[in-house]
Amino acid sequence: MKEEETRDLAKPKEFKFYATARGFCLTSAFWMVIATFMGLWGATELIAPDLSGRLGWLTFGRIRPVHVNLVLFGFVTPGLLAAAFYYVPRLLRTELYSETLGKVTVVAWNIVLLAILVSLCLGYTQGREYAEPIWVIDVLVVGVLVLIFYNFTATVKRREEPFLYVSIWYVLAAVILTAITYCLGNVIWRPHTGALTGIPDAILLWFYGHNIFGLLLTPLSAGVAYYVIPRACRAPLYSHTLSLLGFWSLIVIFTHIGTHHLLQVPVPTWLKVIAITDSVAMVIPVMAFLINIWYTAKGRLGEIHADIGAKFVFTGTIMFFFVSIQGLMMSLPQVQRVTHFNNYVVGHAHVGVLGFAGMIALGGLYTILPRISGRPLYSRFLADLQYWLILIGVSGFGIILTIAGLIQGNAWLNGETVYRVLP
Ligand code: HEM
């Protein structure tokens, strides 16, 4: 696309209402506070196990899934969706198909989050990682995702802009593919257990669990980055062809690698081979995306630094580079013999979810906030402070947990007892 066309995309006609974007924005901000507080509480319990005394609903076993689910579905996903509800109509030069439907999805999503919080604290869980919520919540999640998908596709149908920019591809794919994998991974056709049995259950669970990152957070984040960076740089995207290569290779490759979570488990060897090979092949979509974004920003880092939203997003792309290299290494059996079951994985998870997807979600929010509220940002200083606190915190997470994990893994392989190498 030519430069003037991209400039046009950046300045479509103003639309008055962004109620859905505003709703998801507030959802993300509210649940971020709850989710991270739960994380802090859980972390404190690791060094002070008696912290919650006899309060069963505050014990680590319950707080941990609450923290994880609320970070994923309460903070990061709504943050990225808020940006999508802003950029989809703008990129398509039309209004959202239905703000009313959008508001219904915001309210329903908040009911889901409240239900997750209450049910998990009360001990109602299916006991499968990332698939803990009980059946009735699963049905609601899928219902909301389908409604969001309908709202977006109906908007695409009435668009005035013939060109479908890559961000649109990413958000549509993320929403519908997650609705499908969510049904599969939560074994939604078995309401009582939400599970298969034995090894097939583990394979299905990790197909789904992995795709929460590969088919939900990553494409939603890529969609936001592709919108925010060219806009902040006032430059055309480096290559639209490369953006589609990145999109399709992500969809084809990222979906096949869930079994790399099960390399220490007796799953069929051919599945492990596919998972390992495709994990290495992830270098294709990752580099296609990063080269595109970084070359778009080349020579324009000043613009990125000046724009707080773009600053968060650009940093998120750097984190994506590190988390992908780290993930790729962990997928190699020789490396995973050391890194599995210890703090190394926890470090990777936080660099991915907070450093990459969380940073980009915040960048998206800071980009759209003045535009959906009609007011300038309340305080650039506070936003910058948040940026530095997260950057320092997540880098600390990454570095310290990686070192701790390597010490733990090597010690265990050398026959050292577990408790002697716990931090
Ligand atoms: C090329 C990209 C990536 C590869 C090859 C990769 C690989 C892996 C592997 C092999 C594991 C399992 C480690 C083990 O259990 O021993 C893992 C765990 C994890 N990854 Fe990644 N990863 C990638 C990117 C990402 C991204 C972008 C995110 C977040 C958005 C992410 C989030 C996570 C999380 C949360 C876990 C922990 C799962 C658990 O609860 O056990 N990863 N990754």
CSV table of C-alpha atoms and ligand atoms in Angstrom, one decimal:
chain,number,residue,atom,x,y,z
A,1,MET,CA,0.0,0.0,0.0
A,2,LYS,CA,1.3,3.5,-0.8
A,3,GLU,CA,2.2,6.0,1.9
A,4,GLU,CA,-0.7,8.3,1.4
A,5,GLU,CA,-3.1,5.3,1.7
A,6,THR,CA,-1.5,4.3,5.0
A,7,ARG,CA,-1.8,8.0,6.1
A,8,ASP,CA,-5.5,7.7,5.2
A,9,LEU,CA,-5.9,4.6,7.3
A,10,ALA,CA,-4.4,6.6,10.2
A,11,LYS,CA,-6.9,9.4,9.8
A,12,PRO,CA,-10.3,8.0,9.0
A,13,LYS,CA,-13.4,10.0,9.8
A,14,GLU,CA,-14.1,10.5,13.5
A,15,PHE,CA,-16.7,8.2,15.0
A,16,LYS,CA,-18.4,9.3,18.2
A,17,PHE,CA,-19.0,6.1,20.0
A,18,TYR,CA,-16.5,3.6,21.2
A,19,ALA,CA,-18.6,2.2,24.0
A,20,THR,CA,-17.3,-1.4,23.6
A,21,ALA,CA,-13.7,-0.3,23.4
A,22,ARG,CA,-14.2,1.8,26.5
A,23,GLY,CA,-15.9,-1.1,28.3
A,24,PHE,CA,-13.0,-3.6,27.5
A,25,CYS,CA,-10.6,-0.9,28.5
A,26,LEU,CA,-12.1,-0.5,32.0
A,27,THR,CA,-12.4,-4.3,32.3
A,28,SER,CA,-8.7,-4.7,31.6
A,29,ALA,CA,-7.7,-2.0,34.1
A,30,PHE,CA,-10.0,-3.3,36.8
A,31,TRP,CA,-9.0,-7.0,36.5
A,32,MET,CA,-5.3,-6.1,36.1
A,33,VAL,CA,-5.4,-4.8,39.7
A,34,ILE,CA,-7.2,-7.9,41.0
A,35,ALA,CA,-5.1,-10.4,39.0
A,36,THR,CA,-1.7,-8.9,39.9
A,37,PHE,CA,-2.8,-8.6,43.6
A,38,MET,CA,-3.6,-12.3,43.5
A,39,GLY,CA,-0.1,-12.9,42.0
A,40,LEU,CA,1.5,-10.9,44.8
A,41,TRP,CA,-0.6,-12.8,47.4
A,42,GLY,CA,0.4,-16.2,45.9
A,43,ALA,CA,4.1,-15.2,45.8
A,44,THR,CA,4.0,-14.1,49.4
A,45,GLU,CA,2.4,-17.4,50.4
A,46,LEU,CA,5.4,-19.2,48.8
A,47,ILE,CA,7.7,-17.6,51.5
A,48,ALA,CA,5.0,-17.4,54.2
A,49,PRO,CA,2.8,-20.5,53.8
A,50,ASP,CA,0.7,-19.6,56.9
A,51,LEU,CA,-0.2,-16.2,55.5
A,52,SER,CA,-3.9,-17.0,54.9
A,53,GLY,CA,-4.3,-19.0,58.1
A,54,ARG,CA,-7.4,-21.2,57.9
A,55,LEU,CA,-9.0,-19.3,55.1
A,56,GLY,CA,-9.3,-22.1,52.5
A,57,TRP,CA,-10.3,-19.9,49.7
A,58,LEU,CA,-7.0,-17.9,50.0
A,59,THR,CA,-4.7,-20.9,50.0
A,60,PHE,CA,-2.0,-21.1,47.3
A,61,GLY,CA,-3.7,-24.0,45.4
A,62,ARG,CA,-6.7,-21.7,44.8
A,63,ILE,CA,-5.0,-18.4,44.4
A,64,ARG,CA,-2.6,-19.6,41.7
A,65,PRO,CA,-5.3,-20.5,39.1
A,66,VAL,CA,-7.3,-17.4,40.0
A,67,HIS,CA,-4.2,-15.3,39.3
A,68,VAL,CA,-3.4,-17.1,36.1
A,69,ASN,CA,-6.9,-17.0,34.7
A,70,LEU,CA,-7.5,-13.4,35.6
A,71,VAL,CA,-4.2,-12.3,34.1
A,72,LEU,CA,-5.0,-14.1,30.8
A,73,PHE,CA,-8.7,-13.5,30.5
A,74,GLY,CA,-9.2,-10.5,32.8
A,75,PHE,CA,-6.2,-8.2,32.1
A,76,VAL,CA,-4.4,-9.1,28.8
A,77,THR,CA,-7.3,-10.4,26.6
A,78,PRO,CA,-9.7,-7.5,27.3
A,79,GLY,CA,-6.9,-5.0,26.9
A,80,LEU,CA,-6.0,-6.3,23.5
A,81,LEU,CA,-9.7,-6.6,22.6
A,82,ALA,CA,-10.3,-2.9,23.6
A,83,ALA,CA,-7.7,-1.8,21.0
A,84,ALA,CA,-9.3,-4.2,18.5
A,85,PHE,CA,-12.8,-2.7,19.0
A,86,TYR,CA,-11.2,0.7,18.3
A,87,TYR,CA,-9.0,-0.2,15.3
A,88,VAL,CA,-11.4,-2.6,13.5
A,89,PRO,CA,-14.0,0.1,12.6
A,90,ARG,CA,-11.3,2.6,11.8
A,91,LEU,CA,-9.3,0.4,9.5
A,92,LEU,CA,-12.5,-0.6,7.7
A,93,ARG,CA,-13.8,3.0,7.6
A,94,THR,CA,-17.1,2.1,9.0
A,95,GLU,CA,-18.8,2.0,12.4
A,96,LEU,CA,-18.8,-1.1,14.5
A,97,TYR,CA,-21.7,-3.3,13.5
A,98,SER,CA,-23.4,-3.1,16.9
A,99,GLU,CA,-22.1,-1.2,19.9
A,100,THR,CA,-25.1,-2.7,21.8
A,101,LEU,CA,-23.9,-6.2,21.1
A,102,GLY,CA,-20.5,-5.0,22.0
A,103,LYS,CA,-21.7,-3.8,25.4
A,104,VAL,CA,-23.5,-7.1,26.0
A,105,THR,CA,-20.2,-8.9,25.4
A,106,VAL,CA,-18.4,-6.6,27.8
A,107,VAL,CA,-21.0,-7.3,30.5
A,108,ALA,CA,-21.0,-11.0,29.8
A,109,TRP,CA,-17.2,-11.2,29.9
A,110,ASN,CA,-17.2,-9.5,33.3
A,111,ILE,CA,-19.7,-12.0,34.6
A,112,VAL,CA,-17.4,-14.7,33.4
A,113,LEU,CA,-14.5,-13.1,35.2
A,114,LEU,CA,-16.4,-12.7,38.4
A,115,ALA,CA,-17.6,-16.3,38.1
A,116,ILE,CA,-14.0,-17.5,37.6
A,117,LEU,CA,-12.9,-15.6,40.7
A,118,VAL,CA,-15.7,-16.9,43.0
A,119,SER,CA,-15.8,-20.5,41.7
A,120,LEU,CA,-12.1,-21.0,41.9
A,121,CYS,CA,-11.8,-19.5,45.3
A,122,LEU,CA,-14.6,-21.7,46.5
A,123,GLY,CA,-12.7,-24.7,45.2
A,124,TYR,CA,-14.9,-25.5,42.1
A,125,THR,CA,-12.4,-26.4,39.5
A,126,GLN,CA,-11.8,-28.9,36.7
A,127,GLY,CA,-8.2,-29.1,37.8
A,128,ARG,CA,-6.6,-28.8,34.4
A,129,GLU,CA,-4.2,-26.0,33.8
A,130,TYR,CA,-5.8,-23.0,31.9
A,131,ALA,CA,-9.0,-25.1,31.8
A,132,GLU,CA,-9.9,-24.8,35.5
A,133,PRO,CA,-13.3,-23.0,35.2
A,134,ILE,CA,-16.3,-25.3,35.4
A,135,TRP,CA,-18.5,-26.2,32.4
A,136,VAL,CA,-21.1,-23.4,32.8
A,137,ILE,CA,-18.4,-20.8,32.6
A,138,ASP,CA,-16.8,-22.6,29.6
A,139,VAL,CA,-20.1,-22.3,27.8
A,140,LEU,CA,-20.3,-18.5,28.6
A,141,VAL,CA,-16.7,-18.0,27.4
A,142,VAL,CA,-17.4,-19.7,24.1
A,143,GLY,CA,-20.7,-17.8,23.7
A,144,VAL,CA,-19.0,-14.4,24.2
A,145,LEU,CA,-16.2,-15.2,21.8
A,146,VAL,CA,-18.8,-16.2,19.1
A,147,LEU,CA,-20.7,-12.9,19.7
A,148,ILE,CA,-17.5,-10.9,19.4
A,149,PHE,CA,-16.6,-12.7,16.2
A,150,TYR,CA,-20.1,-12.0,14.8
A,151,ASN,CA,-19.8,-8.3,15.6
A,152,PHE,CA,-16.4,-8.1,13.9
A,153,THR,CA,-17.4,-10.1,10.8
A,154,ALA,CA,-20.6,-8.1,10.4
A,155,THR,CA,-18.4,-5.0,10.6
A,156,VAL,CA,-16.1,-6.4,7.9
A,157,LYS,CA,-19.1,-7.1,5.7
A,158,ARG,CA,-20.3,-3.5,5.7
A,159,ARG,CA,-16.8,-1.9,5.4
A,160,GLU,CA,-16.0,0.9,3.1
A,161,GLU,CA,-12.3,0.1,2.9
A,162,PRO,CA,-11.8,-2.8,0.4
A,163,PHE,CA,-8.3,-3.5,1.7
A,164,LEU,CA,-8.2,-5.9,4.7
A,165,TYR,CA,-5.2,-4.8,6.7
A,166,VAL,CA,-3.3,-7.6,8.5
A,167,SER,CA,-4.6,-6.5,12.0
A,168,ILE,CA,-8.1,-7.5,10.9
A,169,TRP,CA,-6.9,-10.9,9.9
A,170,TYR,CA,-5.2,-11.4,13.2
A,171,VAL,CA,-8.1,-10.4,15.4
A,172,LEU,CA,-10.7,-12.4,13.4
A,173,ALA,CA,-8.5,-15.5,13.5
A,174,ALA,CA,-7.7,-15.1,17.2
A,175,VAL,CA,-11.3,-14.8,18.3
A,176,ILE,CA,-12.8,-17.7,16.2
A,177,LEU,CA,-9.9,-20.1,16.6
A,178,THR,CA,-9.9,-19.6,20.3
A,179,ALA,CA,-13.6,-20.3,20.5
A,180,ILE,CA,-13.0,-23.6,18.8
A,181,THR,CA,-9.9,-24.7,20.7
A,182,TYR,CA,-11.5,-23.6,23.9
A,183,CYS,CA,-14.4,-26.1,23.3
A,184,LEU,CA,-11.9,-28.8,22.4
A,185,GLY,CA,-9.4,-28.2,25.3
A,186,ASN,CA,-12.2,-27.9,27.9
A,187,VAL,CA,-13.8,-31.1,26.5
A,188,ILE,CA,-17.0,-29.2,26.6
A,189,TRP,CA,-19.1,-32.2,25.5
A,190,ARG,CA,-18.3,-33.8,28.9
A,191,PRO,CA,-19.8,-31.3,31.4
A,192,HIS,CA,-19.1,-33.4,34.5
A,193,THR,CA,-15.4,-33.7,34.2
A,194,GLY,CA,-14.4,-31.4,31.4
A,195,ALA,CA,-11.7,-34.0,30.6
A,196,LEU,CA,-10.8,-37.1,28.7
A,197,THR,CA,-8.7,-39.8,30.4
A,198,GLY,CA,-5.1,-40.6,30.5
A,199,ILE,CA,-2.5,-39.5,27.9
A,200,PRO,CA,-5.1,-38.3,25.3
A,201,ASP,CA,-6.4,-35.8,27.9
A,202,ALA,CA,-2.9,-34.4,28.4
A,203,ILE,CA,-2.3,-34.1,24.7
A,204,LEU,CA,-5.7,-32.3,24.2
A,205,LEU,CA,-5.1,-30.1,27.2
A,206,TRP,CA,-1.8,-28.9,26.0
A,207,PHE,CA,-3.0,-28.4,22.4
A,208,TYR,CA,-5.5,-26.0,24.0
A,209,GLY,CA,-3.2,-24.6,26.7
A,210,HIS,CA,-0.5,-23.7,24.3
A,211,ASN,CA,-3.0,-22.1,21.9
A,212,ILE,CA,-4.1,-19.7,24.6
A,213,PHE,CA,-0.7,-18.1,23.9
A,214,GLY,CA,-0.4,-19.1,20.2
A,215,LEU,CA,-3.8,-18.4,19.0
A,216,LEU,CA,-5.2,-15.9,21.4
A,217,LEU,CA,-2.5,-13.6,23.0
A,218,THR,CA,0.0,-13.7,20.2
A,219,PRO,CA,-2.3,-12.9,17.2
A,220,LEU,CA,-4.2,-10.3,19.2
A,221,SER,CA,-0.9,-8.7,20.2
A,222,ALA,CA,0.4,-8.8,16.7
A,223,GLY,CA,-2.8,-7.1,15.5
A,224,VAL,CA,-2.3,-4.2,17.9
A,225,ALA,CA,1.4,-3.9,17.1
A,226,TYR,CA,0.7,-3.7,13.3
A,227,TYR,CA,-1.8,-0.9,14.0
A,228,VAL,CA,0.1,1.1,16.6
A,229,ILE,CA,3.7,1.1,15.2
A,230,PRO,CA,3.1,2.4,11.6
A,231,ARG,CA,0.7,4.9,13.0
A,232,ALA,CA,3.1,6.3,15.6
A,233,CYS,CA,5.9,6.3,13.0
A,234,ARG,CA,3.7,8.0,10.4
A,235,ALA,CA,5.1,5.5,8.0
A,236,PRO,CA,3.8,2.8,5.7
A,237,LEU,CA,4.2,-0.8,6.9
A,238,TYR,CA,7.5,-2.2,5.6
A,239,SER,CA,5.8,-5.1,3.8
A,240,HIS,CA,2.2,-6.3,3.5
A,241,THR,CA,3.4,-9.5,1.8
A,242,LEU,CA,5.6,-10.3,4.8
A,243,SER,CA,2.8,-9.5,7.2
A,244,LEU,CA,0.6,-12.2,5.5
A,245,LEU,CA,3.5,-14.6,5.4
A,246,GLY,CA,3.8,-14.1,9.2
A,247,PHE,CA,0.1,-14.5,9.7
A,248,TRP,CA,-0.3,-17.7,7.8
A,249,SER,CA,2.9,-19.3,9.1
A,250,LEU,CA,1.8,-18.5,12.6
A,251,ILE,CA,-1.6,-20.1,12.1
A,252,VAL,CA,-0.1,-23.2,10.5
A,253,ILE,CA,2.9,-23.7,12.9
A,254,PHE,CA,1.9,-22.4,16.3
A,255,THR,CA,-1.1,-24.7,16.3
A,256,HIS,CA,1.1,-27.8,16.2
A,257,ILE,CA,3.5,-27.4,19.0
A,258,GLY,CA,1.5,-28.0,22.2
A,259,THR,CA,3.1,-31.3,22.8
A,260,HIS,CA,6.4,-29.5,23.6
A,261,HIS,CA,4.9,-29.2,27.1
A,262,LEU,CA,4.8,-33.0,27.3
A,263,LEU,CA,8.4,-34.0,26.3
A,264,GLN,CA,8.8,-35.6,29.7
A,265,VAL,CA,5.6,-37.6,29.3
A,266,PRO,CA,5.0,-40.9,27.4
A,267,VAL,CA,3.1,-39.4,24.5
A,268,PRO,CA,3.8,-40.8,21.0
A,269,THR,CA,7.2,-40.0,19.7
A,270,TRP,CA,5.9,-38.8,16.3
A,271,LEU,CA,3.9,-36.1,18.2
A,272,LYS,CA,7.0,-35.0,20.1
A,273,VAL,CA,8.9,-34.8,16.8
A,274,ILE,CA,6.2,-32.6,15.2
A,275,ALA,CA,6.1,-30.4,18.3
A,276,ILE,CA,9.9,-30.0,18.4
A,277,THR,CA,10.3,-29.4,14.7
A,278,ASP,CA,7.5,-26.9,14.5
A,279,SER,CA,8.8,-25.1,17.7
A,280,VAL,CA,12.0,-24.5,15.8
A,281,ALA,CA,10.1,-23.5,12.7
A,282,MET,CA,8.4,-20.8,14.8
A,283,VAL,CA,11.4,-18.7,13.8
A,284,ILE,CA,9.5,-18.1,10.5
A,285,PRO,CA,6.4,-16.3,11.8
A,286,VAL,CA,8.3,-14.7,14.7
A,287,MET,CA,11.0,-13.1,12.4
A,288,ALA,CA,8.5,-12.2,9.7
A,289,PHE,CA,6.5,-10.2,12.3
A,290,LEU,CA,9.5,-8.7,14.0
A,291,ILE,CA,11.4,-7.7,10.8
A,292,ASN,CA,8.2,-6.1,9.5
A,293,ILE,CA,7.6,-4.1,12.7
A,294,TRP,CA,11.3,-3.2,13.3
A,295,TYR,CA,11.9,-2.2,9.7
A,296,THR,CA,8.8,0.0,9.8
A,297,ALA,CA,10.2,1.7,12.8
A,298,LYS,CA,13.8,1.9,11.4
A,299,GLY,CA,15.1,5.4,11.8
A,300,ARG,CA,12.0,6.5,13.6
A,301,LEU,CA,12.7,5.5,17.2
A,302,GLY,CA,12.3,9.1,18.2
A,303,GLU,CA,8.6,9.0,17.2
A,304,ILE,CA,8.2,5.8,19.1
A,305,HIS,CA,9.9,7.2,22.2
A,306,ALA,CA,7.6,10.2,22.1
A,307,ASP,CA,4.4,8.1,21.9
A,308,ILE,CA,3.7,6.3,25.1
A,309,GLY,CA,1.5,3.7,23.5
A,310,ALA,CA,4.1,2.9,20.8
A,311,LYS,CA,6.8,2.8,23.5
A,312,PHE,CA,5.0,0.0,25.3
A,313,VAL,CA,4.2,-1.9,22.1
A,314,PHE,CA,7.7,-1.6,20.7
A,315,THR,CA,9.1,-2.9,24.0
A,316,GLY,CA,6.6,-5.8,23.8
A,317,THR,CA,8.0,-6.8,20.4
A,318,ILE,CA,11.5,-6.9,21.8
A,319,MET,CA,10.2,-9.2,24.6
A,320,PHE,CA,8.6,-11.3,21.9
A,321,PHE,CA,12.0,-11.8,20.4
A,322,PHE,CA,13.5,-12.9,23.7
A,323,VAL,CA,10.6,-15.2,24.7
A,324,SER,CA,10.6,-16.9,21.4
A,325,ILE,CA,14.3,-17.6,21.4
A,326,GLN,CA,13.9,-18.9,25.0
A,327,GLY,CA,10.9,-21.0,24.0
A,328,LEU,CA,12.6,-22.4,21.0
A,329,MET,CA,15.6,-23.5,23.2
A,330,MET,CA,13.3,-25.1,25.8
A,331,SER,CA,11.6,-27.1,23.1
A,332,LEU,CA,14.9,-29.0,22.5
A,333,PRO,CA,14.7,-32.2,24.6
A,334,GLN,CA,18.3,-31.9,25.8
A,335,VAL,CA,17.6,-28.4,27.1
A,336,GLN,CA,14.2,-29.3,28.6
A,337,ARG,CA,15.7,-32.1,30.6
A,338,VAL,CA,17.2,-29.2,32.6
A,339,THR,CA,14.6,-26.5,32.4
A,340,HIS,CA,11.3,-28.5,32.9
A,341,PHE,CA,9.6,-28.5,36.3
A,342,ASN,CA,11.4,-25.5,37.7
A,343,ASN,CA,11.6,-21.7,37.8
A,344,TYR,CA,12.9,-21.4,34.2
A,345,VAL,CA,9.4,-22.1,32.8
A,346,VAL,CA,7.9,-19.6,35.2
A,347,GLY,CA,10.4,-16.9,34.0
A,348,HIS,CA,9.5,-17.7,30.3
A,349,ALA,CA,5.8,-17.6,31.1
A,350,HIS,CA,6.0,-14.1,32.6
A,351,VAL,CA,8.2,-12.6,29.9
A,352,GLY,CA,5.7,-13.9,27.4
A,353,VAL,CA,2.4,-13.0,29.1
A,354,LEU,CA,3.4,-9.8,30.8
A,355,GLY,CA,6.5,-8.7,28.9
A,356,PHE,CA,5.2,-9.4,25.4
A,357,ALA,CA,1.3,-9.6,25.4
A,358,GLY,CA,0.8,-7.4,28.6
A,359,MET,CA,3.1,-4.7,27.4
A,360,ILE,CA,1.4,-4.6,24.0
A,361,ALA,CA,-2.1,-4.6,25.6
A,362,LEU,CA,-1.1,-1.6,27.7
A,363,GLY,CA,0.4,0.1,24.6
A,364,GLY,CA,-2.9,-0.4,22.8
A,365,LEU,CA,-4.8,1.0,25.8
A,366,TYR,CA,-2.6,4.1,26.0
A,367,THR,CA,-2.9,4.6,22.2
A,368,ILE,CA,-6.7,4.5,22.2
A,369,LEU,CA,-7.5,6.1,25.6
A,370,PRO,CA,-7.3,9.7,24.5
A,371,ARG,CA,-9.2,8.9,21.3
A,372,ILE,CA,-12.1,7.0,23.0
A,373,SER,CA,-12.4,9.4,25.9
A,374,GLY,CA,-11.9,12.6,23.9
A,375,ARG,CA,-9.4,13.8,26.6
A,376,PRO,CA,-5.6,13.8,26.7
A,377,LEU,CA,-3.9,11.3,28.9
A,378,TYR,CA,-4.3,12.3,32.6
A,379,SER,CA,-0.6,11.9,33.3
A,380,ARG,CA,2.3,11.0,30.9
A,381,PHE,CA,4.5,10.8,34.0
A,382,LEU,CA,2.4,8.0,35.6
A,383,ALA,CA,2.3,6.1,32.3
A,384,ASP,CA,6.1,6.4,32.0
A,385,LEU,CA,6.5,5.3,35.6
A,386,GLN,CA,4.3,2.2,34.9
A,387,TYR,CA,6.4,1.5,31.8
A,388,TRP,CA,9.7,1.5,33.8
A,389,LEU,CA,8.3,-0.5,36.7
A,390,ILE,CA,7.0,-3.2,34.4
A,391,LEU,CA,10.1,-3.2,32.3
A,392,ILE,CA,12.4,-3.5,35.4
A,393,GLY,CA,10.0,-6.0,37.1
A,394,VAL,CA,9.6,-8.3,34.1
A,395,SER,CA,13.3,-8.2,33.2
A,396,GLY,CA,14.0,-9.1,36.8
A,397,PHE,CA,11.5,-12.0,36.6
A,398,GLY,CA,13.1,-13.2,33.4
A,399,ILE,CA,16.8,-13.0,34.5
A,400,ILE,CA,16.4,-14.2,38.1
A,401,LEU,CA,14.0,-17.1,37.4
A,402,THR,CA,16.1,-18.2,34.4
A,403,ILE,CA,19.2,-18.4,36.6
A,404,ALA,CA,17.3,-20.1,39.5
A,405,GLY,CA,15.8,-22.6,37.1
A,406,LEU,CA,19.2,-23.5,35.6
A,407,ILE,CA,20.6,-24.0,39.1
A,408,GLN,CA,17.6,-26.1,40.2
A,409,GLY,CA,17.5,-28.2,37.0
A,410,ASN,CA,21.2,-29.0,37.0
A,411,ALA,CA,21.2,-29.7,40.7
A,412,TRP,CA,18.3,-32.2,40.4
A,413,LEU,CA,20.0,-33.9,37.4
A,414,ASN,CA,23.1,-34.3,39.6
A,415,GLY,CA,21.0,-36.0,42.3
A,416,GLU,CA,20.6,-33.1,44.7
A,417,THR,CA,17.5,-33.2,46.8
A,418,VAL,CA,14.6,-30.8,45.9
A,419,TYR,CA,14.4,-28.7,49.1
A,420,ARG,CA,18.1,-27.9,49.1
A,421,VAL,CA,17.8,-26.1,45.8
A,422,LEU,CA,14.5,-24.3,46.3
A,423,PRO,CA,15.0,-20.5,46.4
B,1,HEM,C1,8.5,-19.4,19.4
B,1,HEM,C2,7.7,-19.2,20.4
B,1,HEM,C3,7.6,-20.0,21.7
B,1,HEM,C4,8.1,-21.3,21.9
B,1,HEM,C5,8.8,-22.2,21.0
B,1,HEM,C6,7.7,-21.6,23.3
B,1,HEM,C7,8.0,-22.8,23.9
B,1,HEM,C8,7.6,-23.2,25.2
B,1,HEM,C9,7.8,-24.5,25.8
B,1,HEM,C10,8.6,-25.6,25.2
B,1,HEM,C11,7.2,-24.5,27.0
B,1,HEM,C12,7.1,-25.6,28.0
B,1,HEM,C13,8.3,-25.7,28.9
B,1,HEM,C14,8.3,-26.8,29.9
B,1,HEM,O1,7.2,-27.1,30.4
B,1,HEM,O2,9.3,-27.4,30.2
B,1,HEM,C15,6.6,-23.2,27.1
B,1,HEM,C16,5.8,-22.8,28.2
B,1,HEM,C17,5.1,-21.6,28.3
B,1,HEM,N1,5.0,-20.6,27.3
B,1,HEM,FE1,6.1,-20.6,25.6
B,1,HEM,N2,7.0,-20.6,23.8
B,1,HEM,C18,6.9,-19.6,22.9
B,1,HEM,C19,6.3,-18.4,23.0
B,1,HEM,C20,5.5,-18.0,24.0
B,1,HEM,C21,4.7,-16.8,24.1
B,1,HEM,C22,4.7,-15.7,23.0
B,1,HEM,C23,4.0,-16.9,25.3
B,1,HEM,C24,3.1,-15.9,25.8
B,1,HEM,C25,2.3,-15.0,25.1
B,1,HEM,C26,4.4,-18.1,25.9
B,1,HEM,C27,3.9,-18.5,27.1
B,1,HEM,C28,4.2,-19.7,27.8
B,1,HEM,C29,3.7,-20.0,29.1
B,1,HEM,C30,2.7,-19.2,29.9
B,1,HEM,C31,4.3,-21.3,29.4
B,1,HEM,C32,4.1,-22.0,30.7
B,1,HEM,C33,3.1,-23.1,30.5
B,1,HEM,C34,2.9,-23.9,31.8
B,1,HEM,O3,2.0,-23.5,32.6
B,1,HEM,O4,3.6,-24.9,32.0
B,1,HEM,N3,5.3,-18.8,25.2
B,1,HEM,N4,6.8,-22.4,26.0
